[in-house]
Structures are given as structure tokens and as C-alpha cells.
mmCIF file of C-alpha atoms in Angstrom:
data_model
loop_
_atom_site.group_PDB
_atom_site.id
_atom_site.type_symbol
_atom_site.label_atom_id
_atom_site.label_comp_id
_atom_site.label_asym_id
_atom_site.label_seq_id
_atom_site.Cartn_x
_atom_site.Cartn_y
_atom_site.Cartn_z
ATOM 1 C CA UNK A 1 89.265 -166.235 -48.273
ATOM 2 C CA UNK A 2 91.540 -168.834 -46.250
ATOM 3 C CA UNK A 3 92.660 -167.383 -42.918
ATOM 4 C CA UNK A 4 94.711 -169.002 -39.831
ATOM 5 C CA UNK A 5 94.066 -169.260 -36.309
ATOM 6 C CA UNK A 6 96.843 -170.050 -33.627
ATOM 7 C CA UNK A 7 96.141 -172.067 -30.616
ATOM 8 C CA UNK A 8 97.191 -174.023 -27.544
ATOM 9 C CA UNK A 9 96.823 -177.618 -27.873
ATOM 10 C CA UNK A 10 93.728 -177.508 -25.473
ATOM 11 C CA UNK A 11 92.371 -174.903 -27.400
ATOM 12 C CA UNK A 12 92.681 -176.542 -30.554
ATOM 13 C CA UNK A 13 91.033 -179.750 -29.408
ATOM 14 C CA UNK A 14 88.109 -177.751 -28.030
ATOM 15 C CA UNK A 15 87.751 -175.641 -31.017
ATOM 16 C CA UNK A 16 87.637 -178.924 -33.268
ATOM 17 C CA UNK A 17 85.198 -180.705 -30.747
ATOM 18 C CA UNK A 18 82.896 -177.716 -30.318
ATOM 19 C CA UNK A 19 83.481 -176.084 -33.710
ATOM 20 C CA UNK A 20 83.687 -172.891 -32.210
ATOM 21 C CA UNK A 21 86.059 -169.993 -32.694
ATOM 22 C CA UNK A 22 86.155 -167.138 -29.857
ATOM 23 C CA UNK A 23 85.763 -163.334 -30.120
ATOM 24 C CA UNK A 24 87.706 -161.683 -27.080
ATOM 25 C CA UNK A 25 87.001 -158.061 -25.743
ATOM 26 C CA UNK A 26 89.876 -155.778 -26.638
ATOM 27 C CA UNK A 27 90.080 -154.863 -22.768
ATOM 28 C CA UNK A 28 91.331 -158.417 -22.252
ATOM 29 C CA UNK A 29 94.163 -158.514 -25.210
ATOM 30 C CA UNK A 30 97.671 -158.669 -23.959
ATOM 31 C CA UNK A 31 98.186 -155.325 -25.815
ATOM 32 C CA UNK A 32 96.889 -152.407 -23.435
ATOM 33 C CA UNK A 33 96.987 -150.177 -26.490
ATOM 34 C CA UNK A 34 94.551 -152.413 -28.436
ATOM 35 C CA UNK A 35 91.662 -150.540 -29.709
ATOM 36 C CA UNK A 36 92.526 -147.633 -27.515
ATOM 37 C CA UNK A 37 92.690 -144.592 -29.920
ATOM 38 C CA UNK A 38 94.273 -141.441 -28.139
ATOM 39 C CA UNK A 39 91.857 -139.062 -26.931
ATOM 40 C CA UNK A 40 92.697 -135.900 -24.872
ATOM 41 C CA UNK A 41 89.972 -136.602 -22.246
ATOM 42 C CA UNK A 42 91.228 -140.028 -21.317
ATOM 43 C CA UNK A 43 91.889 -140.678 -17.617
ATOM 44 C CA UNK A 44 94.632 -143.165 -17.461
ATOM 45 C CA UNK A 45 95.481 -145.395 -14.711
ATOM 46 C CA UNK A 46 97.767 -148.261 -15.903
ATOM 47 C CA UNK A 47 96.556 -147.640 -19.413
ATOM 48 C CA UNK A 48 92.943 -148.813 -18.784
ATOM 49 C CA UNK A 49 90.389 -146.087 -19.824
ATOM 50 C CA UNK A 50 88.251 -145.314 -16.934
ATOM 51 C CA UNK A 51 84.638 -144.326 -17.715
ATOM 52 C CA UNK A 52 82.954 -141.281 -16.189
ATOM 53 C CA UNK A 53 80.431 -139.717 -18.645
ATOM 54 C CA UNK A 54 79.876 -139.475 -22.295
ATOM 55 C CA UNK A 55 83.381 -138.334 -23.599
ATOM 56 C CA UNK A 56 85.174 -139.933 -26.262
ATOM 57 C CA UNK A 57 87.374 -141.435 -23.465
ATOM 58 C CA UNK A 58 84.274 -143.013 -22.007
ATOM 59 C CA UNK A 59 82.913 -144.347 -25.128
ATOM 60 C CA UNK A 60 86.051 -146.110 -26.079
ATOM 61 C CA UNK A 61 86.098 -147.879 -22.623
ATOM 62 C CA UNK A 62 82.557 -149.028 -23.316
ATOM 63 C CA UNK A 63 83.746 -150.283 -26.847
ATOM 64 C CA UNK A 64 86.311 -152.188 -25.441
ATOM 65 C CA UNK A 65 83.995 -154.155 -23.290
ATOM 66 C CA UNK A 66 81.203 -154.318 -25.699
ATOM 67 C CA UNK A 67 82.739 -155.445 -28.961
ATOM 68 C CA UNK A 68 84.739 -158.682 -29.578
ATOM 69 C CA UNK A 69 87.505 -159.193 -31.904
ATOM 70 C CA UNK A 70 88.811 -162.547 -33.752
ATOM 71 C CA UNK A 71 92.224 -162.318 -34.337
ATOM 72 C CA UNK A 72 93.347 -164.164 -37.474
ATOM 73 C CA UNK A 73 96.544 -164.095 -39.546
ATOM 74 C CA UNK A 74 97.591 -164.935 -43.291
ATOM 75 C CA UNK A 75 100.271 -167.297 -42.379
ATOM 76 C CA UNK A 76 100.217 -170.726 -40.842
ATOM 77 C CA UNK A 77 104.061 -171.155 -40.904
ATOM 78 C CA UNK A 78 105.111 -167.933 -38.917
ATOM 79 C CA UNK A 79 107.864 -169.207 -36.453
ATOM 80 C CA UNK A 80 107.064 -166.109 -33.969
ATOM 81 C CA UNK A 81 103.511 -166.911 -34.030
ATOM 82 C CA UNK A 82 103.959 -170.383 -33.345
ATOM 83 C CA UNK A 83 106.221 -169.373 -30.447
ATOM 84 C CA UNK A 84 103.982 -166.546 -29.072
ATOM 85 C CA UNK A 85 100.357 -168.077 -29.896
ATOM 86 C CA UNK A 86 100.901 -171.842 -30.607
ATOM 87 C CA UNK A 87 102.220 -172.759 -27.171
ATOM 88 C CA UNK A 88 105.815 -172.390 -28.210
ATOM 89 C CA UNK A 89 105.424 -174.541 -31.293
ATOM 90 C CA UNK A 90 103.433 -177.642 -29.316
ATOM 91 C CA UNK A 91 99.925 -176.090 -30.372
ATOM 92 C CA UNK A 92 98.062 -175.860 -33.377
ATOM 93 C CA UNK A 93 96.543 -173.731 -36.149
ATOM 94 C CA UNK A 94 93.275 -174.043 -37.902
ATOM 95 C CA UNK A 95 92.721 -173.033 -41.392
ATOM 96 C CA UNK A 96 89.132 -171.238 -41.932
ATOM 97 C CA UNK A 97 87.045 -170.449 -44.937
ATOM 98 C CA UNK A 98 85.764 -166.904 -44.133
ATOM 99 C CA UNK A 99 82.883 -167.381 -46.382
ATOM 100 C CA UNK A 100 81.685 -170.666 -44.857
ATOM 101 C CA UNK A 101 82.378 -169.448 -41.205
ATOM 102 C CA UNK A 102 80.003 -166.442 -41.776
ATOM 103 C CA UNK A 103 83.058 -164.089 -41.086
ATOM 104 C CA UNK A 104 82.094 -161.845 -44.413
ATOM 105 C CA UNK A 105 78.732 -161.055 -43.424
ATOM 106 C CA UNK A 106 78.075 -157.395 -42.789
ATOM 107 C CA UNK A 107 74.970 -157.627 -40.861
ATOM 108 C CA UNK A 108 76.510 -159.823 -38.172
ATOM 109 C CA UNK A 109 79.998 -158.454 -38.329
ATOM 110 C CA UNK A 110 80.971 -154.916 -37.714
ATOM 111 C CA UNK A 111 84.280 -155.422 -39.529
ATOM 112 C CA UNK A 112 84.292 -158.753 -42.072
ATOM 113 C CA UNK A 113 87.327 -160.722 -42.624
ATOM 114 C CA UNK A 114 88.043 -159.221 -46.135
ATOM 115 C CA UNK A 115 87.999 -155.578 -44.617
ATOM 116 C CA UNK A 116 89.931 -156.646 -41.411
ATOM 117 C CA UNK A 117 93.619 -155.953 -42.425
ATOM 118 C CA UNK A 118 95.419 -154.460 -39.423
ATOM 119 C CA UNK A 119 97.228 -151.439 -39.803
ATOM 120 C CA UNK A 120 100.372 -151.047 -38.317
ATOM 121 C CA UNK A 121 102.053 -147.613 -37.439
ATOM 122 C CA UNK A 122 104.417 -145.754 -35.516
ATOM 123 C CA UNK A 123 101.749 -143.303 -34.250
ATOM 124 C CA UNK A 124 98.651 -143.993 -32.241
ATOM 125 C CA UNK A 125 95.634 -142.886 -33.871
ATOM 126 C CA UNK A 126 93.586 -140.143 -32.372
ATOM 127 C CA UNK A 127 89.818 -139.534 -31.960
ATOM 128 C CA UNK A 128 90.107 -136.211 -30.720
ATOM 129 C CA UNK A 129 87.120 -133.932 -32.100
ATOM 130 C CA UNK A 130 85.529 -136.876 -33.694
ATOM 131 C CA UNK A 131 81.693 -138.038 -32.902
ATOM 132 C CA UNK A 132 82.030 -141.448 -31.694
ATOM 133 C CA UNK A 133 78.655 -143.458 -31.659
ATOM 134 C CA UNK A 134 78.198 -145.590 -28.638
ATOM 135 C CA UNK A 135 79.300 -149.261 -28.879
ATOM 136 C CA UNK A 136 75.579 -150.626 -29.460
ATOM 137 C CA UNK A 137 75.305 -148.415 -32.273
ATOM 138 C CA UNK A 138 78.402 -149.234 -34.238
ATOM 139 C CA UNK A 139 77.723 -151.076 -37.460
ATOM 140 C CA UNK A 140 79.696 -151.965 -40.605
ATOM 141 C CA UNK A 141 77.950 -149.174 -42.484
ATOM 142 C CA UNK A 142 79.903 -146.211 -40.209
ATOM 143 C CA UNK A 143 82.708 -144.398 -41.545
ATOM 144 C CA UNK A 144 85.445 -146.654 -42.552
ATOM 145 C CA UNK A 145 88.191 -144.304 -41.278
ATOM 146 C CA UNK A 146 86.590 -144.382 -37.981
ATOM 147 C CA UNK A 147 86.222 -148.025 -37.863
ATOM 148 C CA UNK A 148 89.700 -148.302 -38.698
ATOM 149 C CA UNK A 149 90.990 -146.222 -35.937
ATOM 150 C CA UNK A 150 88.744 -147.903 -33.362
ATOM 151 C CA UNK A 151 89.743 -151.555 -34.310
ATOM 152 C CA UNK A 152 92.376 -151.898 -36.963
ATOM 153 C CA UNK A 153 95.127 -149.558 -35.893
ATOM 154 C CA UNK A 154 98.176 -151.401 -34.036
ATOM 155 C CA UNK A 155 101.822 -150.493 -33.052
ATOM 156 C CA UNK A 156 104.533 -151.462 -35.771
ATOM 157 C CA UNK A 157 105.978 -153.611 -33.097
ATOM 158 C CA UNK A 158 103.047 -156.284 -34.017
ATOM 159 C CA UNK A 159 103.473 -156.172 -37.756
ATOM 160 C CA UNK A 160 105.108 -159.797 -37.604
ATOM 161 C CA UNK A 161 101.397 -160.811 -36.925
ATOM 162 C CA UNK A 162 100.319 -159.901 -40.219
ATOM 163 C CA UNK A 163 96.873 -159.771 -38.513
ATOM 164 C CA UNK A 164 93.219 -159.721 -39.828
ATOM 165 C CA UNK A 165 90.451 -158.962 -37.645
ATOM 166 C CA UNK A 166 86.750 -159.603 -37.530
ATOM 167 C CA UNK A 167 84.743 -157.443 -35.024
ATOM 168 C CA UNK A 168 81.141 -157.965 -33.778
ATOM 169 C CA UNK A 169 79.037 -157.131 -30.829
ATOM 170 C CA UNK A 170 79.169 -159.220 -27.550
ATOM 171 C CA UNK A 171 77.893 -159.172 -24.291
ATOM 172 C CA UNK A 172 78.937 -155.998 -22.532
ATOM 173 C CA UNK A 173 78.894 -157.530 -19.184
ATOM 174 C CA UNK A 174 82.094 -157.151 -17.559
ATOM 175 C CA UNK A 175 82.652 -160.391 -16.377
ATOM 176 C CA UNK A 176 82.206 -161.750 -19.709
ATOM 177 C CA UNK A 177 85.706 -161.842 -21.494
ATOM 178 C CA UNK A 178 84.672 -163.387 -24.919
ATOM 179 C CA UNK A 179 82.022 -164.893 -26.878
ATOM 180 C CA UNK A 180 82.012 -168.149 -28.925
ATOM 181 C CA UNK A 181 80.949 -168.441 -32.328
ATOM 182 C CA UNK A 182 79.591 -171.829 -33.675
ATOM 183 C CA UNK A 183 80.968 -172.512 -37.270
ATOM 184 C CA UNK A 184 80.081 -175.379 -39.716
ATOM 185 C CA UNK A 185 82.363 -178.173 -39.874
ATOM 186 C CA UNK A 186 83.049 -177.391 -43.851
ATOM 187 C CA UNK A 187 84.786 -174.019 -42.671
ATOM 188 C CA UNK A 188 87.603 -175.946 -40.919
ATOM 189 C CA UNK A 189 89.708 -176.876 -43.984
ATOM 190 C CA UNK A 190 92.993 -177.846 -42.329
ATOM 191 C CA UNK A 191 94.718 -178.428 -39.085
ATOM 192 C CA UNK A 192 98.511 -177.681 -38.383
ATOM 193 C CA UNK A 193 100.145 -179.310 -35.635
ATOM 194 C CA UNK A 194 103.452 -177.612 -34.314
ATOM 195 C CA UNK A 195 106.912 -178.702 -34.867
ATOM 196 C CA UNK A 196 107.229 -179.489 -31.061
ATOM 197 C CA UNK A 197 103.642 -181.390 -31.044
ATOM 198 C CA UNK A 198 105.520 -185.038 -30.581
ATOM 199 C CA UNK A 199 107.472 -183.685 -27.761
ATOM 200 C CA UNK A 200 104.540 -182.513 -25.996
ATOM 201 C CA UNK A 201 102.960 -186.157 -26.118
ATOM 202 C CA UNK A 202 106.067 -187.570 -25.103
ATOM 203 C CA UNK A 203 106.145 -185.485 -21.857
ATOM 204 C CA UNK A 204 102.638 -185.939 -21.104
ATOM 205 C CA UNK A 205 103.349 -188.800 -18.530
ATOM 206 C CA UNK A 206 99.795 -188.706 -17.438
ATOM 207 C CA UNK A 207 98.345 -188.612 -21.091
ATOM 208 C CA UNK A 208 96.356 -185.310 -20.163
ATOM 209 C CA UNK A 209 96.920 -183.901 -23.475
ATOM 210 C CA UNK A 210 94.448 -184.367 -26.460
ATOM 211 C CA UNK A 211 95.719 -186.683 -29.077
ATOM 212 C CA UNK A 212 94.610 -184.427 -31.927
ATOM 213 C CA UNK A 213 96.197 -186.563 -34.803
ATOM 214 C CA UNK A 214 94.057 -189.552 -33.487
ATOM 215 C CA UNK A 215 90.910 -187.548 -32.810
ATOM 216 C CA UNK A 216 90.289 -185.345 -35.720
ATOM 217 C CA UNK A 217 90.735 -187.118 -39.054
ATOM 218 C CA UNK A 218 88.100 -185.340 -41.000
ATOM 219 C CA UNK A 219 90.485 -182.477 -41.946
ATOM 220 C CA UNK A 220 93.510 -182.279 -43.754
ATOM 221 C CA UNK A 221 96.251 -182.562 -41.036
ATOM 222 C CA UNK A 222 99.642 -181.196 -41.586
ATOM 223 C CA UNK A 223 102.932 -181.503 -39.286
ATOM 224 C CA UNK A 224 105.284 -178.520 -39.172
ATOM 225 C CA UNK A 225 108.853 -179.424 -39.760
ATOM 226 C CA UNK A 226 112.136 -177.388 -39.139
ATOM 227 C CA UNK A 227 113.881 -176.543 -42.618
ATOM 228 C CA UNK A 228 117.544 -177.933 -42.051
ATOM 229 C CA UNK A 229 119.309 -174.835 -43.864
ATOM 230 C CA UNK A 230 117.019 -171.765 -43.260
ATOM 231 C CA UNK A 231 115.017 -170.305 -40.439
ATOM 232 C CA UNK A 232 111.538 -171.436 -42.213
ATOM 233 C CA UNK A 233 109.151 -173.951 -41.084
ATOM 234 C CA UNK A 234 107.365 -176.285 -43.688
ATOM 235 C CA UNK A 235 104.182 -178.291 -43.611
ATOM 236 C CA UNK A 236 104.072 -182.023 -44.437
ATOM 237 C CA UNK A 237 100.936 -183.984 -44.884
ATOM 238 C CA UNK A 238 100.284 -186.319 -41.776
ATOM 239 C CA UNK A 239 99.513 -189.973 -42.819
ATOM 240 C CA UNK A 240 97.298 -191.184 -39.980
ATOM 241 C CA UNK A 241 98.242 -194.789 -40.854
ATOM 242 C CA UNK A 242 102.020 -193.793 -39.538
ATOM 243 C CA UNK A 243 103.083 -193.201 -35.872
ATOM 244 C CA UNK A 244 103.530 -189.515 -34.911
ATOM 245 C CA UNK A 245 107.203 -188.524 -34.885
#
């Protein structure tokens, strides 16, 4: 399966240089509701669940600090995604083959990519009365409905993301915000550069930004263009023999 990851220009360059993708703890997401199902025993302070014992609320708190999520999407040409996660159309997107990247393995992933379709709802999922295992015990073999409530439900507000998730265990140390996964070079199938990529380079007087189109030619590289009549983006193959424009 081919999926896509939006990034800033600096993040894109680091990803391509190091061949890594990042699993982030839900507690560090921009959505404070993410992976925080409703529980009657939740103690809330600014929507951060606080640990006190062995209640479901406590387990949710530990899960949000001990599980990493890789957020992917189906569409590399979503204008809203470019605006929110692609550095205002100045960044990039990588196309990842989930099989080659190891994102379908149920031994290393709690939720593989093929089972990671996010469910958008108007109602927050509840774990009242459920037995939630500790974060270290959660595996891909756990009850599917429970895994969905813990990791795959999001508010309908976020539906434009068309998100696909991969979940796995990460270092539970609170100071660690994310964990990187090394992937083979063959797993990266293409790179998309934003519609304002050339603008970013023109504005880069000190030449601090990476020239991704010059440094990384082992992938298919595409430039995003604005449609002249609609609100759509189009991808055009980039010819490295021609100047970026």
C-alpha cells in the first residue's frame, strides 16, 4: 500500500538523508483529545489526563506516553494538508510503501497501516467499564474495537486529513517525545515538493534551506502546481536538468 507523509522542508531533508520516519507520542499531538477516550474517572486539568493509580484514566495517561503514532494520509495533493503540515506549501511529502517500510508487521506494530484507518465521529469514544491493559501489554492481537477506541477515533473536525495510522511501543520516558524508525531506501517511492517550494528558496538569502531537488535524485520527484481554474493541486514530474521554477 502506498501512503503519504507531509513534512516541513527541513524535516523532509532529514528524512531523506537519514531514511527515518517518526513515531510521536499522542501526548505531544496538536489535538489534546487524541488517544484520550472518555472515562468517568478522568481528572482533567487543561485536558491532560493525570495519573494517580490504576484507573482507566491512569492507564490512558500511560498509553499516551508509551505508544507512538505515525500519522500518514491517502492523498499527497490535499491543499489543507499542505497548508497545515507541509509548511504552508513550502515543504514536501514522501510516498511510502508500507510493506517495504515494515509498517504492516503485526509483531512490531500494534496497529499496522492496513488496519489504521482513522474513524471520524461527533461523539468521543468511551472506555467506561472496559478493562484496559497496561500500555506495555497492548499487542495487535487485542480486541479490535478496544484498539480503535484507544488509537483510531478522532473528532469529525479532522476528517479532511484522511488519516491512516501506525501504532507501536516507544520509550515511555516522559522526556522522549518521539522515536524514529529506520526504513530501507526502497520504501520511499516519490517526493512531492510544495507549490511554494521555489518561493522558499528565493527568500532564502542565507541559503540555509536544503535544496532537496538537487540533493535527492534517487527518487521520483514531483512539483505541485496550482490548477488555473479550480482549487486543485496537480503534480508534475520534475526534470533535474531544468532549473527549479
